[in-house]
């Protein structure tokens, strides 16, 4: 009997650290892995450096879709992915997270289910912001609806899926694959001594990331946030790796004077960013992944959004939401509260332990995926 063929799809920056540990665990387990990179993110800073840092092999299929409106980007991924799926007919297609590539590939695979026999698994299923204005929320809900196997990053995600009528037999608890990557990369990230590169001491600086369209595509909201950051920069160094969307908009809106008061850099590689965040006094961000990473690192996080699809980082982690609607004063106050005497370290949420990818392999095995037995490792317990 031939071994199972598993396709892994990655498209944009937040996908790469989720896909890497799963790829390594599947290969260790003897699966034939097909890696597809849609090319949604294509710059070296947004993509290539992550492949290097995470030991990802060159993709078997690179779809080169590039940027575009949501419709254009999603459609291009679908058009380019369909022939690849038809030619390879994997047993499973694994998609991760909530970016346009995630939904596009899940949709193609769902429509071809009868032809290819491929089943779909969603890594990081069940997260909900309940804000339909977020493109990622649309991607999350629809990808979950299309998937045969929903792999939960945290326990609270199950309630969301059951409430939407998804049956328990399609759900498996995996834990957080991104934390697998974080824990395995942390020693190398620390060895870079990133604070020294910026000439700051540990705890003497804050790290900022901003890219959500709701924050950076509107001139007054971007101005509010930058004003807050400029005020914070009078007390501590603000290190700001600038996402291409944000850089473009700040220029167009005439906000470059505010940006110049911060220590800006190009987007950083995975390890560099991790090394910087690990030593920070706090992080201010609108990213999803950083809310989770700061929780595990015990670094206070101020999230610049109205709500979060990762509420476990509020209840069990170091995250807080800045008061909404965002104002410069509200952000500064929230930051000051966050850095006031550090809350004692809490244990990380269940399953954020470095073994999520092993539980994904176990969940696939439990669904008749034919993998070579791993003699040297005990079978990880599958928690459903
Ligand atoms: C995408 C994801 C978002 C994720 C974010 C992380 C969706 C709906 N959004 O948003 O969930 O948090 O990535 O970065 O999938 N650009 C470059 N180089 C690149 C990629 C993009 O310059 O390698 C530019 C594009 O030209 C565009 C802008 O960055 O102007 C935004 O890129 P896009 O992929 O459309 O969305 P993100 O905002 O990155």
mmCIF file of C-alpha atoms and ligand atoms in Angstrom:
data_model
loop_
_atom_site.group_PDB
_atom_site.id
_atom_site.type_symbol
_atom_site.label_atom_id
_atom_site.label_comp_id
_atom_site.label_asym_id
_atom_site.label_seq_id
_atom_site.Cartn_x
_atom_site.Cartn_y
_atom_site.Cartn_z
ATOM 1 C CA UNK A 1 0.000 0.000 0.000
ATOM 2 C CA UNK A 2 1.406 3.421 -0.921
ATOM 3 C CA UNK A 3 2.020 5.958 1.814
ATOM 4 C CA UNK A 4 -0.384 8.835 2.078
ATOM 5 C CA UNK A 5 0.262 12.008 0.149
ATOM 6 C CA UNK A 6 -0.332 15.167 2.135
ATOM 7 C CA UNK A 7 -0.396 18.608 0.565
ATOM 8 C CA UNK A 8 0.491 21.612 2.726
ATOM 9 C CA UNK A 9 -0.465 25.081 1.538
ATOM 10 C CA UNK A 10 1.320 28.265 2.588
ATOM 11 C CA UNK A 11 0.712 31.693 1.123
ATOM 12 C CA UNK A 12 1.391 34.622 3.366
ATOM 13 C CA UNK A 13 3.769 35.484 6.178
ATOM 14 C CA UNK A 14 1.666 34.191 9.087
ATOM 15 C CA UNK A 15 1.336 30.797 7.383
ATOM 16 C CA UNK A 16 4.980 29.849 7.245
ATOM 17 C CA UNK A 17 5.526 29.312 10.985
ATOM 18 C CA UNK A 18 2.324 27.261 11.178
ATOM 19 C CA UNK A 19 3.167 25.029 8.258
ATOM 20 C CA UNK A 20 6.840 24.400 9.107
ATOM 21 C CA UNK A 21 6.420 22.171 12.195
ATOM 22 C CA UNK A 22 3.641 20.200 10.513
ATOM 23 C CA UNK A 23 5.800 19.608 7.447
ATOM 24 C CA UNK A 24 8.690 18.387 9.597
ATOM 25 C CA UNK A 25 6.443 16.110 11.710
ATOM 26 C CA UNK A 26 4.771 14.628 8.620
ATOM 27 C CA UNK A 27 8.112 13.950 6.957
ATOM 28 C CA UNK A 28 9.401 12.340 10.153
ATOM 29 C CA UNK A 29 6.311 10.151 10.119
ATOM 30 C CA UNK A 30 7.058 8.991 6.586
ATOM 31 C CA UNK A 31 4.389 10.930 4.710
ATOM 32 C CA UNK A 32 4.928 12.105 1.188
ATOM 33 C CA UNK A 33 4.541 15.859 1.580
ATOM 34 C CA UNK A 34 3.739 18.246 -1.253
ATOM 35 C CA UNK A 35 4.417 21.879 -0.338
ATOM 36 C CA UNK A 36 2.517 24.556 -2.240
ATOM 37 C CA UNK A 37 3.422 28.250 -1.883
ATOM 38 C CA UNK A 38 0.782 30.445 -3.462
ATOM 39 C CA UNK A 39 3.059 33.488 -3.627
ATOM 40 C CA UNK A 40 0.517 35.752 -1.885
ATOM 41 C CA UNK A 41 3.574 37.155 -0.107
ATOM 42 C CA UNK A 42 6.536 37.205 -2.429
ATOM 43 C CA UNK A 43 9.158 39.664 -1.116
ATOM 44 C CA UNK A 44 12.188 38.064 0.502
ATOM 45 C CA UNK A 45 11.386 39.989 3.715
ATOM 46 C CA UNK A 46 7.806 38.693 3.757
ATOM 47 C CA UNK A 47 8.466 35.139 2.598
ATOM 48 C CA UNK A 48 11.977 33.966 1.621
ATOM 49 C CA UNK A 49 13.627 34.712 4.952
ATOM 50 C CA UNK A 50 10.964 32.624 6.687
ATOM 51 C CA UNK A 51 11.729 29.627 4.481
ATOM 52 C CA UNK A 52 15.396 30.014 5.395
ATOM 53 C CA UNK A 53 14.859 30.458 9.148
ATOM 54 C CA UNK A 54 12.322 27.658 9.465
ATOM 55 C CA UNK A 55 14.197 25.100 7.375
ATOM 56 C CA UNK A 56 11.362 24.869 4.865
ATOM 57 C CA UNK A 57 12.345 23.221 1.589
ATOM 58 C CA UNK A 58 11.728 25.000 -1.707
ATOM 59 C CA UNK A 59 8.044 24.547 -2.487
ATOM 60 C CA UNK A 60 7.086 21.780 -4.911
ATOM 61 C CA UNK A 61 4.659 24.210 -6.528
ATOM 62 C CA UNK A 62 4.978 27.998 -6.513
ATOM 63 C CA UNK A 63 1.835 29.717 -7.803
ATOM 64 C CA UNK A 64 3.220 33.260 -8.040
ATOM 65 C CA UNK A 65 -0.129 34.992 -7.495
ATOM 66 C CA UNK A 66 1.218 38.241 -5.994
ATOM 67 C CA UNK A 67 -0.861 41.143 -4.725
ATOM 68 C CA UNK A 68 -4.279 42.329 -5.849
ATOM 69 C CA UNK A 69 -7.734 43.095 -4.497
ATOM 70 C CA UNK A 70 -9.238 40.350 -2.370
ATOM 71 C CA UNK A 71 -11.279 39.087 -5.309
ATOM 72 C CA UNK A 72 -8.340 39.148 -7.679
ATOM 73 C CA UNK A 73 -5.946 37.531 -5.213
ATOM 74 C CA UNK A 74 -8.412 34.821 -4.177
ATOM 75 C CA UNK A 75 -9.378 34.109 -7.784
ATOM 76 C CA UNK A 76 -5.756 33.897 -8.922
ATOM 77 C CA UNK A 77 -4.956 31.401 -6.180
ATOM 78 C CA UNK A 78 -7.981 29.325 -7.163
ATOM 79 C CA UNK A 79 -7.116 29.339 -10.859
ATOM 80 C CA UNK A 80 -3.503 28.399 -10.292
ATOM 81 C CA UNK A 81 -4.174 25.863 -7.549
ATOM 82 C CA UNK A 82 -6.787 23.833 -9.435
ATOM 83 C CA UNK A 83 -4.429 22.241 -11.997
ATOM 84 C CA UNK A 84 -1.895 21.443 -9.265
ATOM 85 C CA UNK A 85 -4.533 19.665 -7.215
ATOM 86 C CA UNK A 86 -5.841 17.763 -10.232
ATOM 87 C CA UNK A 87 -2.344 16.647 -11.184
ATOM 88 C CA UNK A 88 -1.284 15.547 -7.705
ATOM 89 C CA UNK A 89 -4.537 14.282 -6.105
ATOM 90 C CA UNK A 90 -3.227 14.241 -2.542
ATOM 91 C CA UNK A 91 -5.082 12.289 0.138
ATOM 92 C CA UNK A 92 -5.312 15.408 2.288
ATOM 93 C CA UNK A 93 -4.945 19.129 1.672
ATOM 94 C CA UNK A 94 -3.863 20.981 4.810
ATOM 95 C CA UNK A 95 -4.495 24.713 4.906
ATOM 96 C CA UNK A 96 -3.512 26.975 7.789
ATOM 97 C CA UNK A 97 -4.757 30.172 9.376
ATOM 98 C CA UNK A 98 -7.027 32.757 7.812
ATOM 99 C CA UNK A 99 -5.400 34.408 4.813
ATOM 100 C CA UNK A 100 -6.891 34.593 1.331
ATOM 101 C CA UNK A 101 -4.781 31.638 0.168
ATOM 102 C CA UNK A 102 -6.282 29.491 2.947
ATOM 103 C CA UNK A 103 -9.849 29.951 1.779
ATOM 104 C CA UNK A 104 -9.003 29.874 -1.927
ATOM 105 C CA UNK A 105 -7.312 26.469 -1.736
ATOM 106 C CA UNK A 106 -9.947 25.012 0.599
ATOM 107 C CA UNK A 107 -12.655 26.104 -1.838
ATOM 108 C CA UNK A 108 -10.927 24.536 -4.836
ATOM 109 C CA UNK A 109 -10.358 21.294 -2.918
ATOM 110 C CA UNK A 110 -13.966 21.191 -1.698
ATOM 111 C CA UNK A 111 -15.339 21.566 -5.230
ATOM 112 C CA UNK A 112 -13.034 18.856 -6.557
ATOM 113 C CA UNK A 113 -13.606 16.460 -3.657
ATOM 114 C CA UNK A 114 -15.328 13.844 -5.827
ATOM 115 C CA UNK A 115 -12.714 14.047 -8.587
ATOM 116 C CA UNK A 116 -9.556 14.043 -6.514
ATOM 117 C CA UNK A 117 -10.710 12.240 -3.376
ATOM 118 C CA UNK A 118 -8.721 14.789 -1.385
ATOM 119 C CA UNK A 119 -9.968 15.693 2.053
ATOM 120 C CA UNK A 120 -9.364 19.054 3.676
ATOM 121 C CA UNK A 121 -7.917 19.799 7.106
ATOM 122 C CA UNK A 122 -7.778 23.276 8.614
ATOM 123 C CA UNK A 123 -4.908 24.068 10.961
ATOM 124 C CA UNK A 124 -5.997 26.751 13.450
ATOM 125 C CA UNK A 125 -9.712 26.106 13.104
ATOM 126 C CA UNK A 126 -12.465 27.609 15.208
ATOM 127 C CA UNK A 127 -11.062 31.073 15.992
ATOM 128 C CA UNK A 128 -13.685 33.801 15.744
ATOM 129 C CA UNK A 129 -13.549 37.584 16.098
ATOM 130 C CA UNK A 130 -17.272 37.861 15.249
ATOM 131 C CA UNK A 131 -16.353 40.892 13.159
ATOM 132 C CA UNK A 132 -17.455 40.304 9.593
ATOM 133 C CA UNK A 133 -15.695 43.456 8.423
ATOM 134 C CA UNK A 134 -12.419 41.544 8.802
ATOM 135 C CA UNK A 135 -11.505 39.643 5.632
ATOM 136 C CA UNK A 136 -9.803 37.074 7.863
ATOM 137 C CA UNK A 137 -13.088 36.350 9.672
ATOM 138 C CA UNK A 138 -14.754 35.526 6.355
ATOM 139 C CA UNK A 139 -11.809 33.282 5.510
ATOM 140 C CA UNK A 140 -11.924 31.535 8.897
ATOM 141 C CA UNK A 141 -15.639 30.785 8.939
ATOM 142 C CA UNK A 142 -15.808 29.578 5.343
ATOM 143 C CA UNK A 143 -12.638 27.489 5.551
ATOM 144 C CA UNK A 144 -13.976 25.724 8.634
ATOM 145 C CA UNK A 145 -17.286 25.064 6.887
ATOM 146 C CA UNK A 146 -15.455 23.466 3.946
ATOM 147 C CA UNK A 147 -13.030 21.334 5.955
ATOM 148 C CA UNK A 148 -13.348 17.667 6.865
ATOM 149 C CA UNK A 149 -10.985 17.924 9.804
ATOM 150 C CA UNK A 150 -10.853 20.949 12.084
ATOM 151 C CA UNK A 151 -7.652 21.164 14.096
ATOM 152 C CA UNK A 152 -8.113 23.376 17.129
ATOM 153 C CA UNK A 153 -5.320 25.610 18.413
ATOM 154 C CA UNK A 154 -6.996 26.157 21.794
ATOM 155 C CA UNK A 155 -9.853 24.596 23.750
ATOM 156 C CA UNK A 156 -12.183 27.590 23.426
ATOM 157 C CA UNK A 157 -12.298 27.175 19.645
ATOM 158 C CA UNK A 158 -14.428 24.045 19.996
ATOM 159 C CA UNK A 159 -17.393 25.968 21.437
ATOM 160 C CA UNK A 160 -17.366 28.255 18.396
ATOM 161 C CA UNK A 161 -17.502 25.350 15.969
ATOM 162 C CA UNK A 162 -20.183 23.401 17.817
ATOM 163 C CA UNK A 163 -22.306 26.574 17.937
ATOM 164 C CA UNK A 164 -22.095 26.731 14.125
ATOM 165 C CA UNK A 165 -23.407 23.194 13.810
ATOM 166 C CA UNK A 166 -20.073 21.542 13.035
ATOM 167 C CA UNK A 167 -20.170 18.049 14.470
ATOM 168 C CA UNK A 168 -17.653 16.804 17.033
ATOM 169 C CA UNK A 169 -16.426 13.981 14.768
ATOM 170 C CA UNK A 170 -14.851 16.606 12.464
ATOM 171 C CA UNK A 171 -12.985 18.290 15.325
ATOM 172 C CA UNK A 172 -9.638 17.379 16.918
ATOM 173 C CA UNK A 173 -7.690 19.315 19.512
ATOM 174 C CA UNK A 174 -4.161 19.982 18.246
ATOM 175 C CA UNK A 175 -2.848 22.940 20.222
ATOM 176 C CA UNK A 176 -0.915 25.816 18.761
ATOM 177 C CA UNK A 177 1.503 24.898 15.977
ATOM 178 C CA UNK A 178 2.935 28.391 15.926
ATOM 179 C CA UNK A 179 4.189 27.792 19.451
ATOM 180 C CA UNK A 180 5.955 24.629 18.235
ATOM 181 C CA UNK A 181 7.958 26.904 15.972
ATOM 182 C CA UNK A 182 8.486 29.528 18.645
ATOM 183 C CA UNK A 183 9.841 27.065 21.201
ATOM 184 C CA UNK A 184 12.160 25.368 18.730
ATOM 185 C CA UNK A 185 13.519 28.680 17.372
ATOM 186 C CA UNK A 186 13.837 30.558 20.664
ATOM 187 C CA UNK A 187 17.421 29.564 21.527
ATOM 188 C CA UNK A 188 18.629 30.666 18.078
ATOM 189 C CA UNK A 189 16.595 33.861 18.325
ATOM 190 C CA UNK A 190 18.122 34.712 21.704
ATOM 191 C CA UNK A 191 21.606 34.010 20.373
ATOM 192 C CA UNK A 192 21.156 36.832 17.831
ATOM 193 C CA UNK A 193 21.109 39.300 20.737
ATOM 194 C CA UNK A 194 18.707 41.540 18.874
ATOM 195 C CA UNK A 195 18.467 44.275 21.552
ATOM 196 C CA UNK A 196 22.217 44.886 21.155
ATOM 197 C CA UNK A 197 21.759 45.326 17.397
ATOM 198 C CA UNK A 198 19.427 48.210 18.134
ATOM 199 C CA UNK A 199 21.635 49.480 20.908
ATOM 200 C CA UNK A 200 18.949 49.031 23.549
ATOM 201 C CA UNK A 201 18.899 47.013 26.758
ATOM 202 C CA UNK A 202 16.493 44.165 27.473
ATOM 203 C CA UNK A 203 13.176 45.636 28.615
ATOM 204 C CA UNK A 204 14.232 49.107 27.482
ATOM 205 C CA UNK A 205 12.208 49.215 24.290
ATOM 206 C CA UNK A 206 8.845 48.320 22.793
ATOM 207 C CA UNK A 207 8.070 46.577 19.515
ATOM 208 C CA UNK A 208 5.246 47.652 17.218
ATOM 209 C CA UNK A 209 3.602 46.032 14.214
ATOM 210 C CA UNK A 210 0.695 47.451 12.235
ATOM 211 C CA UNK A 211 -0.891 46.257 9.048
ATOM 212 C CA UNK A 212 -4.675 45.774 9.467
ATOM 213 C CA UNK A 213 -6.541 47.685 6.766
ATOM 214 C CA UNK A 214 -8.930 49.027 9.453
ATOM 215 C CA UNK A 215 -5.965 50.710 11.171
ATOM 216 C CA UNK A 216 -3.668 51.673 8.339
ATOM 217 C CA UNK A 217 -5.897 52.318 5.313
ATOM 218 C CA UNK A 218 -7.677 55.221 7.025
ATOM 219 C CA UNK A 219 -5.641 58.424 7.432
ATOM 220 C CA UNK A 220 -7.076 59.563 10.763
ATOM 221 C CA UNK A 221 -6.825 56.163 12.413
ATOM 222 C CA UNK A 222 -3.221 55.699 11.273
ATOM 223 C CA UNK A 223 -2.443 59.227 12.495
ATOM 224 C CA UNK A 224 -3.970 58.488 15.948
ATOM 225 C CA UNK A 225 -1.862 55.380 16.335
ATOM 226 C CA UNK A 226 1.341 57.039 15.146
ATOM 227 C CA UNK A 227 0.767 59.963 17.504
ATOM 228 C CA UNK A 228 0.493 57.530 20.414
ATOM 229 C CA UNK A 229 3.654 55.752 19.320
ATOM 230 C CA UNK A 230 5.531 59.036 18.981
ATOM 231 C CA UNK A 231 4.511 59.908 22.550
ATOM 232 C CA UNK A 232 5.635 56.503 23.837
ATOM 233 C CA UNK A 233 8.919 57.005 21.946
ATOM 234 C CA UNK A 234 9.711 59.920 24.252
ATOM 235 C CA UNK A 235 9.991 57.387 27.124
ATOM 236 C CA UNK A 236 11.306 54.266 25.407
ATOM 237 C CA UNK A 237 12.708 53.316 22.066
ATOM 238 C CA UNK A 238 9.895 52.183 19.766
ATOM 239 C CA UNK A 239 11.148 49.622 17.254
ATOM 240 C CA UNK A 240 8.777 49.391 14.303
ATOM 241 C CA UNK A 241 9.311 46.895 11.461
ATOM 242 C CA UNK A 242 7.041 48.450 8.849
ATOM 243 C CA UNK A 243 4.725 46.293 6.762
ATOM 244 C CA UNK A 244 4.679 47.336 3.061
ATOM 245 C CA UNK A 245 1.006 48.318 3.214
ATOM 246 C CA UNK A 246 1.641 50.608 6.201
ATOM 247 C CA UNK A 247 4.774 52.170 4.702
ATOM 248 C CA UNK A 248 2.893 53.007 1.512
ATOM 249 C CA UNK A 249 -0.075 54.537 3.348
ATOM 250 C CA UNK A 250 1.958 56.574 5.844
ATOM 251 C CA UNK A 251 3.697 58.221 2.874
ATOM 252 C CA UNK A 252 0.450 58.880 1.011
ATOM 253 C CA UNK A 253 -1.248 60.350 4.095
ATOM 254 C CA UNK A 254 1.682 62.694 4.807
ATOM 255 C CA UNK A 255 2.515 61.023 8.131
ATOM 256 C CA UNK A 256 6.214 60.438 7.545
ATOM 257 C CA UNK A 257 7.186 63.030 10.169
ATOM 258 C CA UNK A 258 5.516 60.927 12.866
ATOM 259 C CA UNK A 259 7.089 57.733 11.506
ATOM 260 C CA UNK A 260 10.536 59.330 11.681
ATOM 261 C CA UNK A 261 10.197 59.614 15.474
ATOM 262 C CA UNK A 262 10.248 55.808 15.691
ATOM 263 C CA UNK A 263 13.075 53.334 15.015
ATOM 264 C CA UNK A 264 11.743 51.861 11.801
ATOM 265 C CA UNK A 265 13.119 48.860 9.955
ATOM 266 C CA UNK A 266 12.136 46.705 7.022
ATOM 267 C CA UNK A 267 9.949 43.711 7.974
ATOM 268 C CA UNK A 268 12.156 41.355 10.008
ATOM 269 C CA UNK A 269 12.844 37.668 9.581
ATOM 270 C CA UNK A 270 11.212 35.194 11.937
ATOM 271 C CA UNK A 271 14.149 34.723 14.272
ATOM 272 C CA UNK A 272 15.068 38.397 14.358
ATOM 273 C CA UNK A 273 11.508 39.326 15.261
ATOM 274 C CA UNK A 274 11.295 36.637 17.919
ATOM 275 C CA UNK A 275 14.619 37.753 19.406
ATOM 276 C CA UNK A 276 13.392 41.331 19.543
ATOM 277 C CA UNK A 277 9.971 40.542 21.009
ATOM 278 C CA UNK A 278 11.420 38.232 23.644
ATOM 279 C CA UNK A 279 13.446 41.090 25.180
ATOM 280 C CA UNK A 280 10.795 43.822 24.801
ATOM 281 C CA UNK A 281 9.073 45.688 27.644
ATOM 282 C CA UNK A 282 5.854 45.368 25.650
ATOM 283 C CA UNK A 283 4.463 44.837 22.177
ATOM 284 C CA UNK A 284 1.803 46.986 20.515
ATOM 285 C CA UNK A 285 0.265 45.234 17.564
ATOM 286 C CA UNK A 286 -2.744 44.499 15.405
ATOM 287 C CA UNK A 287 -1.385 41.098 14.367
ATOM 288 C CA UNK A 288 -3.045 37.860 15.466
ATOM 289 C CA UNK A 289 0.085 35.766 15.864
ATOM 290 C CA UNK A 290 1.935 38.226 18.089
ATOM 291 C CA UNK A 291 -0.878 38.103 20.641
ATOM 292 C CA UNK A 292 -0.138 34.394 21.035
ATOM 293 C CA UNK A 293 3.638 34.667 20.899
ATOM 294 C CA UNK A 294 3.747 37.363 23.615
ATOM 295 C CA UNK A 295 1.494 35.220 25.799
ATOM 296 C CA UNK A 296 3.987 32.359 25.693
ATOM 297 C CA UNK A 297 6.966 34.686 26.140
ATOM 298 C CA UNK A 298 5.353 36.486 29.097
ATOM 299 C CA UNK A 299 5.702 39.866 27.350
ATOM 300 C CA UNK A 300 2.802 42.322 27.831
ATOM 301 C CA UNK A 301 0.859 42.956 24.630
ATOM 302 C CA UNK A 302 -1.493 45.814 23.746
ATOM 303 C CA UNK A 303 -3.708 44.838 20.839
ATOM 304 C CA UNK A 304 -4.830 47.717 18.659
ATOM 305 C CA UNK A 305 -8.147 46.229 17.592
ATOM 306 C CA UNK A 306 -11.765 46.322 18.658
ATOM 307 C CA UNK A 307 -11.821 42.625 19.451
ATOM 308 C CA UNK A 308 -9.689 39.525 19.111
ATOM 309 C CA UNK A 309 -10.335 36.084 17.664
ATOM 310 C CA UNK A 310 -7.815 34.864 20.246
ATOM 311 C CA UNK A 311 -9.622 35.671 23.538
ATOM 312 C CA UNK A 312 -7.597 33.031 25.375
ATOM 313 C CA UNK A 313 -4.653 35.467 25.195
ATOM 314 C CA UNK A 314 -6.758 37.914 27.255
ATOM 315 C CA UNK A 315 -8.030 35.378 29.802
ATOM 316 C CA UNK A 316 -4.911 33.210 30.114
ATOM 317 C CA UNK A 317 -2.182 35.358 28.628
ATOM 318 C CA UNK A 318 -0.512 38.759 28.654
ATOM 319 C CA UNK A 319 -2.741 40.467 26.110
ATOM 320 C CA UNK A 320 -5.124 43.406 26.519
ATOM 321 C CA UNK A 321 -7.249 45.353 24.047
ATOM 322 C CA UNK A 322 -6.636 49.104 23.829
ATOM 323 C CA UNK A 323 -9.856 51.065 24.479
ATOM 324 C CA UNK A 324 -12.035 51.307 21.378
ATOM 325 C CA UNK A 325 -12.381 53.430 19.319
ATOM 326 C CA UNK A 326 -8.637 53.909 19.328
ATOM 327 C CA UNK A 327 -7.368 57.304 20.437
ATOM 328 C CA UNK A 328 -3.789 58.390 20.997
ATOM 329 C CA UNK A 329 -4.494 58.954 24.702
ATOM 330 C CA UNK A 330 -6.229 55.570 25.092
ATOM 331 C CA UNK A 331 -3.307 53.722 23.498
ATOM 332 C CA UNK A 332 -0.738 55.486 25.680
ATOM 333 C CA UNK A 333 -2.737 54.739 28.855
ATOM 334 C CA UNK A 334 -3.136 51.115 27.877
ATOM 335 C CA UNK A 335 0.589 50.855 27.197
ATOM 336 C CA UNK A 336 1.443 52.353 30.618
ATOM 337 C CA UNK A 337 -0.872 49.876 32.343
ATOM 338 C CA UNK A 338 0.654 47.005 30.405
ATOM 339 C CA UNK A 339 4.240 47.809 31.414
ATOM 340 C CA UNK A 340 3.456 48.588 35.044
ATOM 341 C CA UNK A 341 4.937 45.868 37.294
ATOM 342 C CA UNK A 342 4.980 42.691 35.262
ATOM 343 C CA UNK A 343 2.225 40.239 35.995
ATOM 344 C CA UNK A 344 3.642 36.994 37.351
ATOM 345 C CA UNK A 345 4.191 34.404 34.638
ATOM 346 C CA UNK A 346 1.199 32.219 33.984
ATOM 347 C CA UNK A 347 1.312 28.756 32.466
ATOM 348 C CA UNK A 348 0.708 28.851 28.720
ATOM 349 C CA UNK A 349 -2.719 27.752 27.466
ATOM 350 C CA UNK A 350 -3.321 24.026 27.048
ATOM 351 C CA UNK A 351 -1.594 22.633 23.976
ATOM 352 C CA UNK A 352 0.802 25.566 23.519
ATOM 353 C CA UNK A 353 3.615 23.230 24.405
ATOM 354 C CA UNK A 354 5.696 22.512 21.316
ATOM 355 C CA UNK A 355 3.873 19.277 20.416
ATOM 356 C CA UNK A 356 0.913 20.492 18.357
ATOM 357 C CA UNK A 357 2.322 19.166 15.079
ATOM 358 C CA UNK A 358 2.673 15.693 16.612
ATOM 359 C CA UNK A 359 -0.980 15.828 17.630
ATOM 360 C CA UNK A 360 -1.889 16.800 14.060
ATOM 361 C CA UNK A 361 -0.043 13.754 12.753
ATOM 362 C CA UNK A 362 -1.898 11.641 15.332
ATOM 363 C CA UNK A 363 -5.244 13.128 14.261
ATOM 364 C CA UNK A 364 -4.506 12.231 10.638
ATOM 365 C CA UNK A 365 -3.427 8.726 11.598
ATOM 366 C CA UNK A 366 -6.702 8.332 13.466
ATOM 367 C CA UNK A 367 -8.400 9.103 10.128
ATOM 368 C CA UNK A 368 -6.649 6.294 8.315
ATOM 369 C CA UNK A 369 -3.743 8.250 6.981
ATOM 370 C CA UNK A 370 -1.115 5.699 6.194
ATOM 371 C CA UNK A 371 2.177 6.838 7.694
ATOM 372 C CA UNK A 372 5.237 4.802 8.454
ATOM 373 C CA UNK A 373 5.308 4.073 12.194
ATOM 374 C CA UNK A 374 7.854 6.144 14.030
ATOM 375 C CA UNK A 375 9.798 3.578 15.954
ATOM 376 C CA UNK A 376 11.850 6.005 17.949
ATOM 377 C CA UNK A 377 9.028 8.142 19.339
ATOM 378 C CA UNK A 378 6.003 7.173 21.415
ATOM 379 C CA UNK A 379 2.683 7.929 19.759
ATOM 380 C CA UNK A 380 1.490 11.312 21.096
ATOM 381 C CA UNK A 381 -1.873 11.146 22.843
ATOM 382 C CA UNK A 382 -4.708 12.319 20.636
ATOM 383 C CA UNK A 383 -7.026 14.518 22.629
ATOM 384 C CA UNK A 384 -10.392 14.969 20.949
HETATM 385 C C1 LIG B 1 -2.142 39.477 4.641
HETATM 386 C C2 LIG B 1 -3.282 38.675 5.271
HETATM 387 C C3 LIG B 1 -3.357 38.977 6.753
HETATM 388 C C4 LIG B 1 -2.022 38.738 7.419
HETATM 389 C C5 LIG B 1 -0.975 39.590 6.713
HETATM 390 C C6 LIG B 1 0.412 39.424 7.316
HETATM 391 C C7 LIG B 1 -5.295 38.231 3.923
HETATM 392 C C8 LIG B 1 -6.700 38.640 3.743
HETATM 393 N N1 LIG B 1 -4.564 39.049 4.702
HETATM 394 O O1 LIG B 1 -2.476 40.850 4.720
HETATM 395 O O2 LIG B 1 -4.311 38.129 7.336
HETATM 396 O O3 LIG B 1 -2.102 39.076 8.775
HETATM 397 O O4 LIG B 1 -0.941 39.194 5.342
HETATM 398 O O5 LIG B 1 1.345 40.186 6.646
HETATM 399 O O6 LIG B 1 -4.883 37.246 3.392
HETATM 400 N N2 LIG B 1 3.170 43.384 -0.376
HETATM 401 C C9 LIG B 1 4.500 43.519 -0.643
HETATM 402 N N3 LIG B 1 5.284 42.407 -0.608
HETATM 403 C C10 LIG B 1 4.779 41.172 -0.290
HETATM 404 C C11 LIG B 1 3.410 41.058 -0.022
HETATM 405 C C12 LIG B 1 2.610 42.180 -0.064
HETATM 406 O O7 LIG B 1 4.982 44.602 -0.929
HETATM 407 O O8 LIG B 1 5.545 40.192 -0.258
HETATM 408 C C13 LIG B 1 2.307 44.576 -0.415
HETATM 409 C C14 LIG B 1 1.204 44.441 -1.434
HETATM 410 O O9 LIG B 1 1.550 45.000 -2.639
HETATM 411 C C15 LIG B 1 0.055 45.169 -0.794
HETATM 412 C C16 LIG B 1 0.320 45.062 0.684
HETATM 413 O O10 LIG B 1 1.657 44.665 0.853
HETATM 414 O O11 LIG B 1 0.054 46.522 -1.144
HETATM 415 C C17 LIG B 1 -0.621 44.104 1.374
HETATM 416 O O12 LIG B 1 -0.418 42.731 0.999
HETATM 417 P P1 LIG B 1 -1.624 41.663 1.032
HETATM 418 O O13 LIG B 1 -1.116 40.289 0.868
HETATM 419 O O14 LIG B 1 -2.690 42.132 0.124
HETATM 420 O O15 LIG B 1 -2.267 41.770 2.460
HETATM 421 P P2 LIG B 1 -1.642 41.925 3.891
HETATM 422 O O16 LIG B 1 -2.061 43.272 4.373
HETATM 423 O O17 LIG B 1 -0.184 41.589 3.913
#
